[in-house]
Tab-separated table of C-alpha atoms and ligand atoms in Angstrom:
chain	number	residue	atom	x	y	z
A	10	MET	CA	-66.549	-31.780	-89.661
A	11	SER	CA	-67.198	-34.654	-92.036
A	12	LYS	CA	-66.325	-38.317	-91.960
A	13	PHE	CA	-66.595	-41.295	-94.271
A	14	LEU	CA	-69.064	-44.113	-93.789
A	15	ILE	CA	-67.863	-47.238	-95.541
A	16	HIS	CA	-69.502	-50.633	-95.978
A	17	GLY	CA	-66.573	-52.910	-96.716
A	18	GLY	CA	-66.329	-55.921	-98.963
A	19	ARG	CA	-66.976	-54.604	-102.470
A	20	LYS	CA	-64.542	-55.322	-105.308
A	21	LEU	CA	-63.433	-52.394	-107.452
A	22	PHE	CA	-63.977	-52.224	-111.209
A	23	GLY	CA	-63.667	-49.495	-113.813
A	24	GLU	CA	-61.519	-46.691	-115.129
A	25	LEU	CA	-60.445	-43.475	-113.383
A	26	GLN	CA	-58.799	-40.294	-114.659
A	27	ILE	CA	-56.216	-39.201	-112.115
A	28	SER	CA	-56.185	-35.511	-111.127
A	29	ALA	CA	-53.205	-33.184	-111.227
A	30	ALA	CA	-50.434	-33.730	-108.690
A	31	LYS	CA	-50.792	-31.733	-105.491
A	32	ASN	CA	-47.036	-31.760	-104.999
A	33	ALA	CA	-46.465	-30.405	-108.507
A	34	TYR	CA	-49.234	-27.797	-108.348
A	35	LEU	CA	-48.204	-26.303	-104.993
A	36	PRO	CA	-44.652	-25.212	-105.937
A	37	ILE	CA	-45.888	-24.174	-109.383
A	38	LEU	CA	-48.515	-21.925	-107.757
A	39	ALA	CA	-45.766	-20.385	-105.650
A	40	ALA	CA	-43.600	-19.922	-108.750
A	41	CYS	CA	-46.398	-17.828	-110.313
A	42	VAL	CA	-45.176	-15.050	-107.978
A	43	LEU	CA	-42.023	-14.843	-110.120
A	44	CYS	CA	-43.970	-13.772	-113.197
A	45	ASP	CA	-45.116	-10.199	-113.624
A	46	GLY	CA	-47.772	-11.356	-116.101
A	47	LYS	CA	-50.487	-13.981	-116.633
A	48	VAL	CA	-49.983	-17.706	-116.177
A	49	GLU	CA	-52.563	-20.325	-117.213
A	50	LEU	CA	-52.480	-23.622	-115.353
A	51	HIS	CA	-54.546	-26.486	-116.709
A	52	ASN	CA	-56.364	-29.308	-114.870
A	53	TYR	CA	-56.725	-27.292	-111.661
A	54	PRO	CA	-57.331	-29.787	-108.837
A	55	TYR	CA	-59.719	-28.782	-106.042
A	56	TYR	CA	-57.633	-30.004	-103.093
A	57	SER	CA	-57.826	-27.913	-99.944
A	58	ASP	CA	-54.020	-27.460	-100.083
A	59	THR	CA	-54.193	-25.925	-103.570
A	60	GLU	CA	-57.120	-23.774	-102.409
A	61	SER	CA	-54.975	-22.567	-99.489
A	62	MET	CA	-52.100	-21.672	-101.833
A	63	CYS	CA	-54.549	-19.752	-104.027
A	64	LYS	CA	-55.726	-17.825	-100.938
A	65	ILE	CA	-52.111	-16.918	-100.172
A	66	LEU	CA	-51.536	-15.787	-103.765
A	67	SER	CA	-54.673	-13.589	-103.629
A	68	LYS	CA	-53.565	-12.064	-100.353
A	69	LEU	CA	-50.231	-11.162	-101.931
A	70	GLY	CA	-52.202	-9.257	-104.549
A	71	ALA	CA	-52.454	-11.734	-107.452
A	72	LYS	CA	-55.734	-11.907	-109.413
A	73	LEU	CA	-57.014	-15.459	-109.810
A	74	GLN	CA	-59.758	-16.835	-112.043
A	75	ILE	CA	-60.852	-20.397	-112.701
A	76	SER	CA	-62.839	-21.431	-115.718
A	77	ASP	CA	-63.233	-24.909	-117.274
A	78	GLY	CA	-60.522	-26.344	-115.060
A	79	VAL	CA	-58.000	-23.660	-116.111
A	80	LEU	CA	-56.630	-21.434	-113.392
A	81	CYS	CA	-55.404	-18.039	-114.576
A	82	VAL	CA	-53.005	-16.282	-112.216
A	83	ASP	CA	-52.270	-12.643	-112.974
A	84	GLY	CA	-49.167	-11.824	-110.968
A	85	SER	CA	-48.759	-8.268	-112.262
A	86	SER	CA	-50.715	-6.903	-109.295
A	87	ILE	CA	-48.710	-8.716	-106.597
A	88	PHE	CA	-47.547	-6.027	-104.166
A	89	SER	CA	-46.802	-7.787	-100.879
A	90	HIS	CA	-43.733	-9.778	-99.854
A	91	SER	CA	-45.211	-10.837	-96.533
A	92	ILE	CA	-47.374	-13.818	-95.428
A	93	GLU	CA	-49.058	-13.762	-92.035
A	94	SER	CA	-49.222	-16.689	-89.695
A	95	GLU	CA	-52.957	-17.281	-90.205
A	96	LEU	CA	-52.348	-18.025	-93.894
A	97	ALA	CA	-48.898	-19.636	-93.662
A	98	SER	CA	-50.172	-22.139	-91.125
A	99	LEU	CA	-52.813	-23.423	-93.575
A	100	VAL	CA	-50.301	-25.370	-95.665
A	101	ARG	CA	-46.645	-26.354	-95.318
A	102	SER	CA	-46.025	-25.342	-98.915
A	103	SER	CA	-46.381	-21.702	-97.885
A	104	ILE	CA	-42.629	-22.092	-97.314
A	105	PHE	CA	-42.168	-22.222	-101.122
A	106	MET	CA	-43.356	-18.626	-101.178
A	107	LEU	CA	-40.150	-17.636	-99.440
A	108	GLY	CA	-38.034	-18.607	-102.467
A	109	ALA	CA	-40.526	-17.139	-104.932
A	110	LEU	CA	-40.854	-13.821	-103.059
A	111	LEU	CA	-37.083	-13.571	-102.784
A	112	GLY	CA	-36.858	-14.070	-106.536
A	113	ARG	CA	-39.387	-11.326	-107.233
A	114	PHE	CA	-38.848	-8.729	-104.486
A	115	LYS	CA	-35.378	-9.653	-103.110
A	116	LYS	CA	-37.004	-9.711	-99.695
A	117	ALA	CA	-39.615	-11.825	-97.923
A	118	LYS	CA	-41.294	-12.153	-94.551
A	119	VAL	CA	-43.149	-15.435	-94.066
A	120	ALA	CA	-44.622	-16.926	-90.887
A	121	TYR	CA	-43.716	-20.528	-90.033
A	122	PRO	CA	-45.565	-23.001	-92.266
A	123	GLY	CA	-48.283	-25.476	-91.280
A	124	GLY	CA	-48.973	-28.879	-92.862
A	125	CYS	CA	-49.328	-32.516	-91.895
A	126	GLU	CA	-48.288	-33.666	-88.438
A	127	ILE	CA	-45.817	-36.316	-89.564
A	128	GLY	CA	-42.660	-35.304	-87.802
A	129	ALA	CA	-40.568	-32.270	-86.986
A	130	ARG	CA	-40.361	-31.153	-90.639
A	131	PRO	CA	-37.851	-28.386	-89.990
A	132	ILE	CA	-36.899	-25.862	-92.656
A	133	ASP	CA	-33.249	-25.546	-91.692
A	134	ILE	CA	-32.021	-26.884	-95.071
A	135	HIS	CA	-34.095	-24.247	-96.918
A	136	LEU	CA	-32.713	-21.423	-94.768
A	137	GLU	CA	-29.117	-22.676	-94.721
A	138	SER	CA	-29.137	-22.903	-98.528
A	139	PHE	CA	-30.356	-19.322	-98.831
A	140	ARG	CA	-27.602	-18.187	-96.463
A	141	LYS	CA	-25.000	-19.952	-98.656
A	142	LEU	CA	-26.142	-17.712	-101.519
A	143	GLY	CA	-25.713	-14.528	-99.497
A	144	VAL	CA	-29.295	-14.108	-98.300
A	145	GLU	CA	-29.561	-12.586	-94.833
A	146	VAL	CA	-31.965	-14.740	-92.845
A	147	SER	CA	-33.303	-13.974	-89.393
A	148	GLU	CA	-36.079	-15.572	-87.380
A	149	ARG	CA	-38.103	-13.208	-85.154
A	150	HIS	CA	-41.520	-13.385	-83.478
A	151	GLY	CA	-42.669	-16.445	-85.478
A	152	TYR	CA	-41.595	-14.971	-88.811
A	153	ILE	CA	-38.714	-15.750	-91.142
A	154	HIS	CA	-37.232	-12.557	-92.553
A	155	CYS	CA	-35.047	-12.791	-95.649
A	156	ASP	CA	-33.110	-10.057	-97.404
A	157	ALA	CA	-31.637	-11.036	-100.758
A	158	SER	CA	-30.165	-7.666	-101.710
A	159	LYS	CA	-26.693	-9.232	-101.489
A	160	MET	CA	-27.722	-12.600	-102.947
A	161	HIS	CA	-25.221	-14.112	-105.379
A	162	SER	CA	-25.017	-17.217	-107.518
A	163	GLY	CA	-23.029	-20.200	-106.302
A	164	ARG	CA	-22.881	-23.858	-105.507
A	165	VAL	CA	-25.098	-25.291	-102.775
A	166	VAL	CA	-24.729	-28.842	-101.509
A	167	LEU	CA	-27.891	-29.961	-99.691
A	168	GLU	CA	-27.186	-32.021	-96.582
A	169	PHE	CA	-30.283	-34.110	-97.468
A	170	PRO	CA	-32.075	-34.158	-100.853
A	171	SER	CA	-35.091	-32.272	-99.529
A	172	VAL	CA	-37.858	-31.863	-102.105
A	173	GLY	CA	-38.990	-28.532	-100.688
A	174	ALA	CA	-35.482	-27.093	-100.287
A	175	THR	CA	-34.555	-28.028	-103.879
A	176	GLU	CA	-37.710	-26.305	-105.145
A	177	SER	CA	-37.246	-23.221	-102.923
A	178	LEU	CA	-33.707	-22.753	-104.180
A	179	MET	CA	-34.742	-23.151	-107.811
A	180	MET	CA	-37.336	-20.400	-107.343
A	181	ALA	CA	-35.032	-18.077	-105.421
A	182	SER	CA	-32.294	-18.347	-108.071
A	183	VAL	CA	-34.089	-18.087	-111.426
A	184	LEU	CA	-34.088	-14.289	-111.395
A	185	SER	CA	-30.683	-13.792	-109.781
A	186	LYS	CA	-27.462	-13.060	-111.691
A	187	GLY	CA	-25.075	-15.846	-112.702
A	188	GLU	CA	-25.186	-19.625	-112.477
A	189	THR	CA	-26.313	-21.500	-109.377
A	190	LYS	CA	-25.856	-25.238	-108.906
A	191	ILE	CA	-27.815	-27.352	-106.432
A	192	LEU	CA	-25.930	-30.531	-105.575
A	193	ASN	CA	-27.483	-33.544	-103.829
A	194	ALA	CA	-30.782	-32.189	-105.151
A	195	ALA	CA	-34.005	-34.160	-104.759
A	196	LYS	CA	-34.978	-36.037	-107.937
A	197	GLU	CA	-38.767	-36.341	-107.620
A	198	PRO	CA	-40.856	-35.994	-110.836
A	199	GLU	CA	-42.511	-32.900	-109.340
A	200	ILE	CA	-39.115	-31.159	-109.417
A	201	VAL	CA	-38.818	-31.918	-113.126
A	202	ASP	CA	-42.308	-30.452	-113.535
A	203	LEU	CA	-41.293	-27.273	-111.710
A	204	GLN	CA	-38.236	-27.001	-113.988
A	205	ASN	CA	-40.475	-27.423	-117.062
A	206	PHE	CA	-42.842	-24.733	-115.781
A	207	LEU	CA	-40.050	-22.281	-114.969
A	208	ASN	CA	-38.496	-22.859	-118.396
A	209	LYS	CA	-41.880	-22.325	-120.074
A	210	MET	CA	-41.833	-18.882	-118.413
A	211	GLY	CA	-38.384	-18.272	-119.911
A	212	ALA	CA	-36.099	-19.465	-117.112
A	213	LYS	CA	-32.917	-21.450	-117.811
A	214	VAL	CA	-33.017	-24.440	-115.500
A	215	SER	CA	-31.550	-27.845	-116.335
A	216	GLY	CA	-30.688	-31.111	-114.630
A	217	ALA	CA	-33.907	-31.615	-112.630
A	218	GLY	CA	-34.481	-35.326	-112.124
A	219	SER	CA	-30.755	-35.793	-111.473
A	220	ASP	CA	-28.908	-34.885	-108.287
A	221	GLU	CA	-27.485	-31.710	-109.852
A	222	VAL	CA	-29.782	-28.876	-110.869
A	223	LYS	CA	-28.307	-25.904	-112.722
A	224	ILE	CA	-29.992	-22.491	-112.807
A	225	GLU	CA	-28.708	-19.743	-115.093
A	226	GLY	CA	-30.287	-16.522	-113.915
A	227	VAL	CA	-32.451	-14.546	-116.359
A	228	LYS	CA	-33.752	-10.970	-116.058
A	229	THR	CA	-37.503	-11.549	-116.339
A	230	LEU	CA	-40.019	-14.318	-116.793
A	231	ASN	CA	-42.924	-14.226	-119.224
A	232	SER	CA	-46.565	-15.317	-119.314
A	233	CYS	CA	-47.228	-18.937	-120.261
A	234	SER	CA	-49.709	-21.780	-120.295
A	235	PHE	CA	-48.794	-25.038	-118.548
A	236	THR	CA	-50.282	-28.423	-117.649
A	237	PRO	CA	-48.820	-29.928	-114.455
A	238	ILE	CA	-48.338	-33.706	-114.194
A	239	LYS	CA	-50.881	-36.080	-112.659
A	240	ASP	CA	-50.742	-37.276	-109.078
A	241	ARG	CA	-48.652	-40.431	-108.659
A	242	ILE	CA	-49.645	-40.741	-104.996
A	243	ILE	CA	-53.384	-40.748	-105.735
A	244	ALA	CA	-52.784	-43.333	-108.466
A	245	GLY	CA	-50.679	-45.385	-106.035
A	246	THR	CA	-53.451	-45.191	-103.442
A	247	TYR	CA	-55.962	-46.649	-105.921
A	248	ILE	CA	-53.522	-49.343	-107.068
A	249	ILE	CA	-53.207	-50.425	-103.445
A	250	ALA	CA	-56.995	-50.163	-102.921
A	251	THR	CA	-57.532	-52.569	-105.835
A	252	ALA	CA	-54.870	-54.952	-104.510
A	253	MET	CA	-56.732	-54.996	-101.177
A	254	CYS	CA	-60.322	-55.218	-102.426
A	255	GLY	CA	-59.792	-57.288	-105.571
A	256	GLY	CA	-61.161	-56.307	-108.973
A	257	ASP	CA	-59.972	-54.785	-112.227
A	258	VAL	CA	-59.191	-51.073	-112.332
A	259	THR	CA	-57.460	-48.906	-114.941
A	260	LEU	CA	-55.910	-45.608	-113.863
A	261	CYS	CA	-55.347	-43.041	-116.594
A	262	GLY	CA	-53.059	-40.052	-116.931
A	263	VAL	CA	-50.158	-41.036	-114.698
A	264	LYS	CA	-46.759	-41.995	-116.043
A	265	PRO	CA	-46.110	-45.584	-114.895
A	266	GLU	CA	-42.378	-44.839	-114.493
A	267	HIS	CA	-43.281	-42.384	-111.706
A	268	LEU	CA	-44.637	-45.376	-109.770
A	269	ALA	CA	-42.027	-47.952	-110.792
A	270	SER	CA	-40.958	-48.658	-107.194
A	271	LEU	CA	-44.545	-49.470	-106.149
A	272	ILE	CA	-45.407	-51.408	-109.317
A	273	ASP	CA	-42.238	-53.544	-109.016
A	274	LYS	CA	-43.132	-54.467	-105.435
A	275	LEU	CA	-46.847	-55.171	-105.926
A	276	ASP	CA	-46.868	-56.839	-109.341
A	277	LYS	CA	-47.323	-60.608	-108.954
A	278	THR	CA	-47.365	-60.484	-105.133
A	279	ALA	CA	-50.417	-58.377	-104.391
A	280	CYS	CA	-51.930	-58.060	-107.879
A	281	LEU	CA	-51.180	-58.107	-111.601
A	282	ILE	CA	-50.171	-54.750	-113.019
A	283	GLU	CA	-49.980	-53.868	-116.684
A	284	ALA	CA	-48.581	-50.471	-117.613
A	285	LYS	CA	-48.929	-49.043	-121.107
A	286	GLY	CA	-48.527	-45.398	-122.160
A	287	ASP	CA	-50.183	-43.361	-119.444
A	288	LYS	CA	-52.477	-46.197	-118.286
A	289	ILE	CA	-51.995	-48.574	-115.407
A	290	ARG	CA	-54.288	-51.616	-115.237
A	291	VAL	CA	-54.514	-53.458	-111.922
A	292	GLN	CA	-56.147	-56.876	-111.576
A	293	ALA	CA	-56.457	-58.569	-108.217
A	294	SER	CA	-58.167	-61.629	-106.817
A	295	GLY	CA	-57.597	-63.674	-103.681
A	296	ARG	CA	-55.475	-62.742	-100.704
A	297	PRO	CA	-52.348	-60.688	-101.480
A	298	LEU	CA	-48.938	-62.016	-100.448
A	299	SER	CA	-46.924	-59.994	-97.980
A	300	LEU	CA	-44.092	-57.859	-99.369
A	301	GLY	CA	-41.460	-58.965	-96.835
A	302	LYS	CA	-39.078	-56.186	-95.906
A	303	ILE	CA	-39.675	-52.784	-97.473
A	304	GLU	CA	-38.451	-49.277	-96.798
A	305	THR	CA	-39.324	-45.780	-97.901
A	306	SER	CA	-36.702	-43.536	-99.419
A	307	VAL	CA	-36.256	-40.563	-101.703
A	308	TYR	CA	-37.204	-40.915	-105.388
A	309	PRO	CA	-36.865	-43.287	-107.222
A	310	GLY	CA	-37.343	-45.315	-104.022
A	311	LEU	CA	-40.680	-46.214	-102.465
A	312	PRO	CA	-42.434	-42.909	-101.616
A	313	THR	CA	-43.071	-42.145	-97.968
A	314	ASP	CA	-46.440	-40.752	-99.117
A	315	LEU	CA	-47.518	-44.334	-99.940
A	316	GLN	CA	-46.166	-45.962	-96.790
A	317	ALA	CA	-49.419	-45.730	-94.791
A	318	GLN	CA	-51.457	-47.240	-97.631
A	319	ILE	CA	-48.878	-50.043	-98.147
A	320	LEU	CA	-48.987	-50.781	-94.427
A	321	ALA	CA	-52.783	-51.105	-94.650
A	322	LEU	CA	-52.294	-53.593	-97.497
A	323	GLN	CA	-49.811	-55.565	-95.423
A	324	THR	CA	-52.293	-55.925	-92.540
A	325	ILE	CA	-54.443	-58.257	-94.677
A	326	SER	CA	-51.666	-59.934	-96.680
A	327	GLU	CA	-50.552	-63.511	-96.236
A	328	GLY	CA	-47.368	-63.614	-94.170
A	329	SER	CA	-45.348	-61.069	-92.213
A	330	SER	CA	-43.701	-57.862	-93.296
A	331	ILE	CA	-41.378	-55.213	-91.960
A	332	ILE	CA	-41.806	-51.599	-93.023
A	333	CYS	CA	-39.056	-49.054	-92.356
A	334	GLU	CA	-39.997	-45.373	-92.596
A	335	ASN	CA	-36.775	-43.610	-93.504
A	336	VAL	CA	-38.030	-40.165	-94.556
A	337	PHE	CA	-40.296	-38.825	-91.783
A	338	GLU	CA	-39.959	-39.839	-88.158
A	339	SER	CA	-43.603	-39.861	-87.162
A	340	ARG	CA	-45.600	-41.536	-89.878
A	341	PHE	CA	-47.293	-44.451	-88.098
A	342	LYS	CA	-50.084	-42.453	-86.454
A	343	HIS	CA	-52.755	-44.477	-88.255
A	344	VAL	CA	-51.498	-47.768	-86.822
A	345	PRO	CA	-53.420	-47.696	-83.479
A	346	GLU	CA	-56.585	-47.169	-85.532
A	347	LEU	CA	-55.769	-50.137	-87.800
A	348	ILE	CA	-55.266	-52.218	-84.667
A	349	LYS	CA	-58.833	-51.292	-83.607
A	350	MET	CA	-59.929	-52.928	-86.876
A	351	GLY	CA	-58.130	-56.169	-86.022
A	352	ALA	CA	-54.697	-55.539	-87.570
A	353	ASN	CA	-51.650	-57.099	-85.958
A	354	VAL	CA	-48.912	-54.439	-86.006
A	355	ALA	CA	-46.118	-53.534	-83.602
A	356	ILE	CA	-44.092	-50.336	-83.905
A	357	LYS	CA	-40.533	-49.779	-82.772
A	358	ASP	CA	-39.144	-46.340	-83.595
A	359	ARG	CA	-39.284	-46.014	-87.382
A	360	VAL	CA	-40.092	-49.694	-88.049
A	361	ALA	CA	-43.489	-51.407	-88.244
A	362	PHE	CA	-43.731	-55.181	-87.857
A	363	VAL	CA	-46.905	-56.459	-89.497
A	364	ARG	CA	-48.358	-59.954	-89.241
A	365	GLY	CA	-51.088	-60.264	-91.874
A	366	VAL	CA	-54.558	-61.293	-90.686
A	367	PRO	CA	-57.209	-62.876	-92.927
A	368	LYS	CA	-59.744	-60.165	-92.136
A	369	LEU	CA	-60.198	-56.642	-90.770
A	370	TYR	CA	-63.420	-55.664	-89.009
A	371	GLY	CA	-65.287	-52.376	-89.354
A	372	ALA	CA	-64.791	-49.855	-86.521
A	373	ALA	CA	-65.010	-46.148	-85.759
A	374	VAL	CA	-61.535	-44.777	-86.477
A	375	THR	CA	-59.978	-41.330	-86.755
A	376	GLY	CA	-57.395	-40.085	-89.234
A	377	LEU	CA	-54.836	-37.559	-88.035
A	378	GLU	CA	-53.028	-36.663	-91.246
A	379	LEU	CA	-53.452	-36.907	-95.025
A	380	ARG	CA	-51.983	-40.252	-96.087
A	381	GLY	CA	-52.752	-42.037	-92.822
A	382	THR	CA	-56.413	-41.132	-93.222
A	383	ALA	CA	-56.352	-42.469	-96.791
A	384	ALA	CA	-54.921	-45.720	-95.415
A	385	LEU	CA	-57.839	-45.996	-92.967
A	386	VAL	CA	-60.295	-45.539	-95.836
A	387	LEU	CA	-58.592	-48.415	-97.702
A	388	ALA	CA	-58.825	-50.579	-94.595
A	389	GLY	CA	-62.541	-49.701	-94.354
A	390	LEU	CA	-63.098	-50.753	-97.978
A	391	VAL	CA	-61.878	-54.262	-97.263
A	392	ALA	CA	-63.128	-54.677	-93.669
A	393	GLU	CA	-66.159	-56.732	-92.742
A	394	GLY	CA	-69.116	-54.515	-91.806
A	395	TYR	CA	-69.249	-50.752	-91.376
A	396	THR	CA	-66.308	-48.402	-90.751
A	397	THR	CA	-66.464	-44.700	-90.042
A	398	VAL	CA	-63.307	-42.708	-90.722
A	399	SER	CA	-63.303	-39.299	-89.029
A	400	GLY	CA	-60.937	-36.602	-90.226
A	401	ALA	CA	-62.134	-36.333	-93.837
A	402	ARG	CA	-60.618	-32.842	-93.947
A	403	HIS	CA	-57.137	-34.371	-93.878
A	404	ILE	CA	-57.880	-36.399	-97.032
A	405	ASP	CA	-59.365	-33.331	-98.730
A	406	ARG	CA	-55.911	-31.732	-98.597
A	407	GLY	CA	-54.716	-34.006	-101.405
A	408	TYR	CA	-57.666	-35.946	-102.904
A	409	HIS	CA	-60.699	-34.335	-104.577
A	410	LYS	CA	-63.887	-36.099	-103.426
A	411	ILE	CA	-62.222	-39.448	-102.787
A	412	GLU	CA	-65.665	-40.884	-101.957
A	413	ASP	CA	-66.956	-40.104	-105.473
A	414	GLU	CA	-63.885	-41.595	-107.135
A	415	LEU	CA	-64.078	-44.801	-105.096
A	416	SER	CA	-67.881	-45.020	-105.530
A	417	SER	CA	-67.413	-44.780	-109.299
A	418	LEU	CA	-65.326	-47.967	-108.991
A	419	GLY	CA	-68.099	-49.724	-107.051
A	420	ALA	CA	-67.060	-49.060	-103.437
A	421	ASP	CA	-69.769	-48.390	-100.868
A	422	ILE	CA	-68.508	-45.158	-99.304
A	423	GLN	CA	-70.211	-41.886	-98.497
A	424	ARG	CA	-69.361	-38.651	-96.749
A	425	VAL	CA	-71.515	-37.835	-93.741
A	426	GLU	CA	-71.499	-34.765	-91.513
A	427	ASP	CA	-70.823	-35.167	-87.771
B	528	UD1	C1	-42.438	-33.111	-99.944
B	528	UD1	C2	-43.868	-33.482	-100.270
B	528	UD1	C3	-44.376	-34.519	-99.278
B	528	UD1	C4	-43.441	-35.723	-99.256
B	528	UD1	C5	-41.985	-35.290	-99.051
B	528	UD1	C6	-41.013	-36.450	-99.205
B	528	UD1	C7	-44.699	-31.443	-101.250
B	528	UD1	C8	-45.643	-30.298	-101.169
B	528	UD1	N1	-44.679	-32.294	-100.220
B	528	UD1	O1	-42.448	-32.558	-98.643
B	528	UD1	O2	-45.686	-34.920	-99.682
B	528	UD1	O3	-43.818	-36.587	-98.220
B	528	UD1	O4	-41.620	-34.277	-100.003
B	528	UD1	O5	-41.130	-37.015	-100.456
B	528	UD1	O6	-44.037	-31.624	-102.254
B	528	UD1	N2	-36.010	-31.818	-93.710
B	528	UD1	C9	-35.170	-31.180	-92.829
B	528	UD1	N3	-34.913	-29.850	-93.021
B	528	UD1	C10	-35.435	-29.140	-94.061
B	528	UD1	C11	-36.290	-29.809	-94.971
B	528	UD1	C12	-36.555	-31.159	-94.769
B	528	UD1	O7	-34.680	-31.779	-91.884
B	528	UD1	O8	-35.157	-27.939	-94.195
B	528	UD1	C13	-36.321	-33.252	-93.494
B	528	UD1	C14	-37.816	-33.448	-93.184
B	528	UD1	O9	-38.090	-33.273	-91.812
B	528	UD1	C15	-38.017	-34.873	-93.644
B	528	UD1	C16	-37.071	-35.004	-94.845
B	528	UD1	O10	-36.112	-33.958	-94.697
B	528	UD1	O11	-37.621	-35.769	-92.630
B	528	UD1	C17	-37.763	-34.883	-96.197
B	528	UD1	O12	-38.376	-33.636	-96.302
B	528	UD1	P1	-38.629	-32.908	-97.695
B	528	UD1	O13	-38.075	-33.724	-98.816
B	528	UD1	O14	-38.187	-31.499	-97.573
B	528	UD1	O15	-40.214	-32.950	-97.773
B	528	UD1	P2	-41.192	-31.766	-98.080
B	528	UD1	O16	-40.656	-30.917	-99.174
B	528	UD1	O17	-41.642	-31.137	-96.823
């Protein structure tokens, strides 16, 4: 068990290359199952979630090799269509395997997925969508069994634009006959990336990034080489860190338009942001101003994955703010810990009321899930004195050595073992 020891109060300066997007890599890793050949994925990021997906792929029979940041997945040896509970519970994205296995074997047996504790996170939309395309779905003894022998093309309207359900359906349909349309699809950039990857393998998918994705089934997919996009949430976390600590930081590799909702809110209130090409420069000095009323929503709205970090920023901003969490129902678990550091926050259902304080104070706090733990680290960076943040393993799910990246910008943070 490791935790972070942070001595707050340092400004951040420098340039950082952002790693590949966890939420792009995970469905792409699952989609490798669809290819009976070799796929090369560049900029492999060492997050524990991507490691877990690689373990699942190996268990299914794939041969994996990493060299110079390139992951080679040979799917020709995949023999199994089944994922046991021990593996499925490692990462929620194991649910993507359902769509991919259905595409390849026309049948799948996957135990219920794990993942962050941020709400109920049901998979009813995934399963209902499969049923609409003729897949027989049954749930028995902790496993989801799917039989796609009678699967057909068709038109599926999602009751909510779920990122995971959109991606699952894309994977399940690429190798089926005819044309399938997903309506009310999620529009996140990671879905566009999955479309680009599938098409690089020879699929015929179009419309990703809009609310209507069209999949024309093809017979087989071929080997390819692909570079997934960079992680907009990591970049957003460091933008917010700079706004909180002050300094001058340039983040490289991320498309600024993927973070437009955050940049629009923070620019000129919390910091000055200049975006050019794939670089985002953040300059901050003095106390940030509060953002007033903000709410999370599906893309292109403010991402729920940045809500915890934004809330941390609001705790030290001048003025009051109201934050509505519209995507997940249980995403304020870090708030009691922020209160231990001197924050003034009240929660009612899905709304946080924050009155900014001039200072946070170091404390021993514990993170319970990925983004909430990142928010506690940001609070520690700006707090007076020492903060320990337990639960480093949660951060490791989606950031590679966050302590090294922040230290390279001048923060005083180290990982210590319990
Ligand atoms: C993905 C991201 C996650 C992000 C989320 C929202 C990955 C690997 N993870 O998660 O980081 O926070 O999108 O941007 O890409 N829902 C249902 N039934 C379903 C599916 C979802 O009710 O079958 C609900 C969820 O409980 C949640 C909302 O829909 O309240 C959004 O979920 P969804 O978009 O599916 O998120 P994930 O794909 O799990």
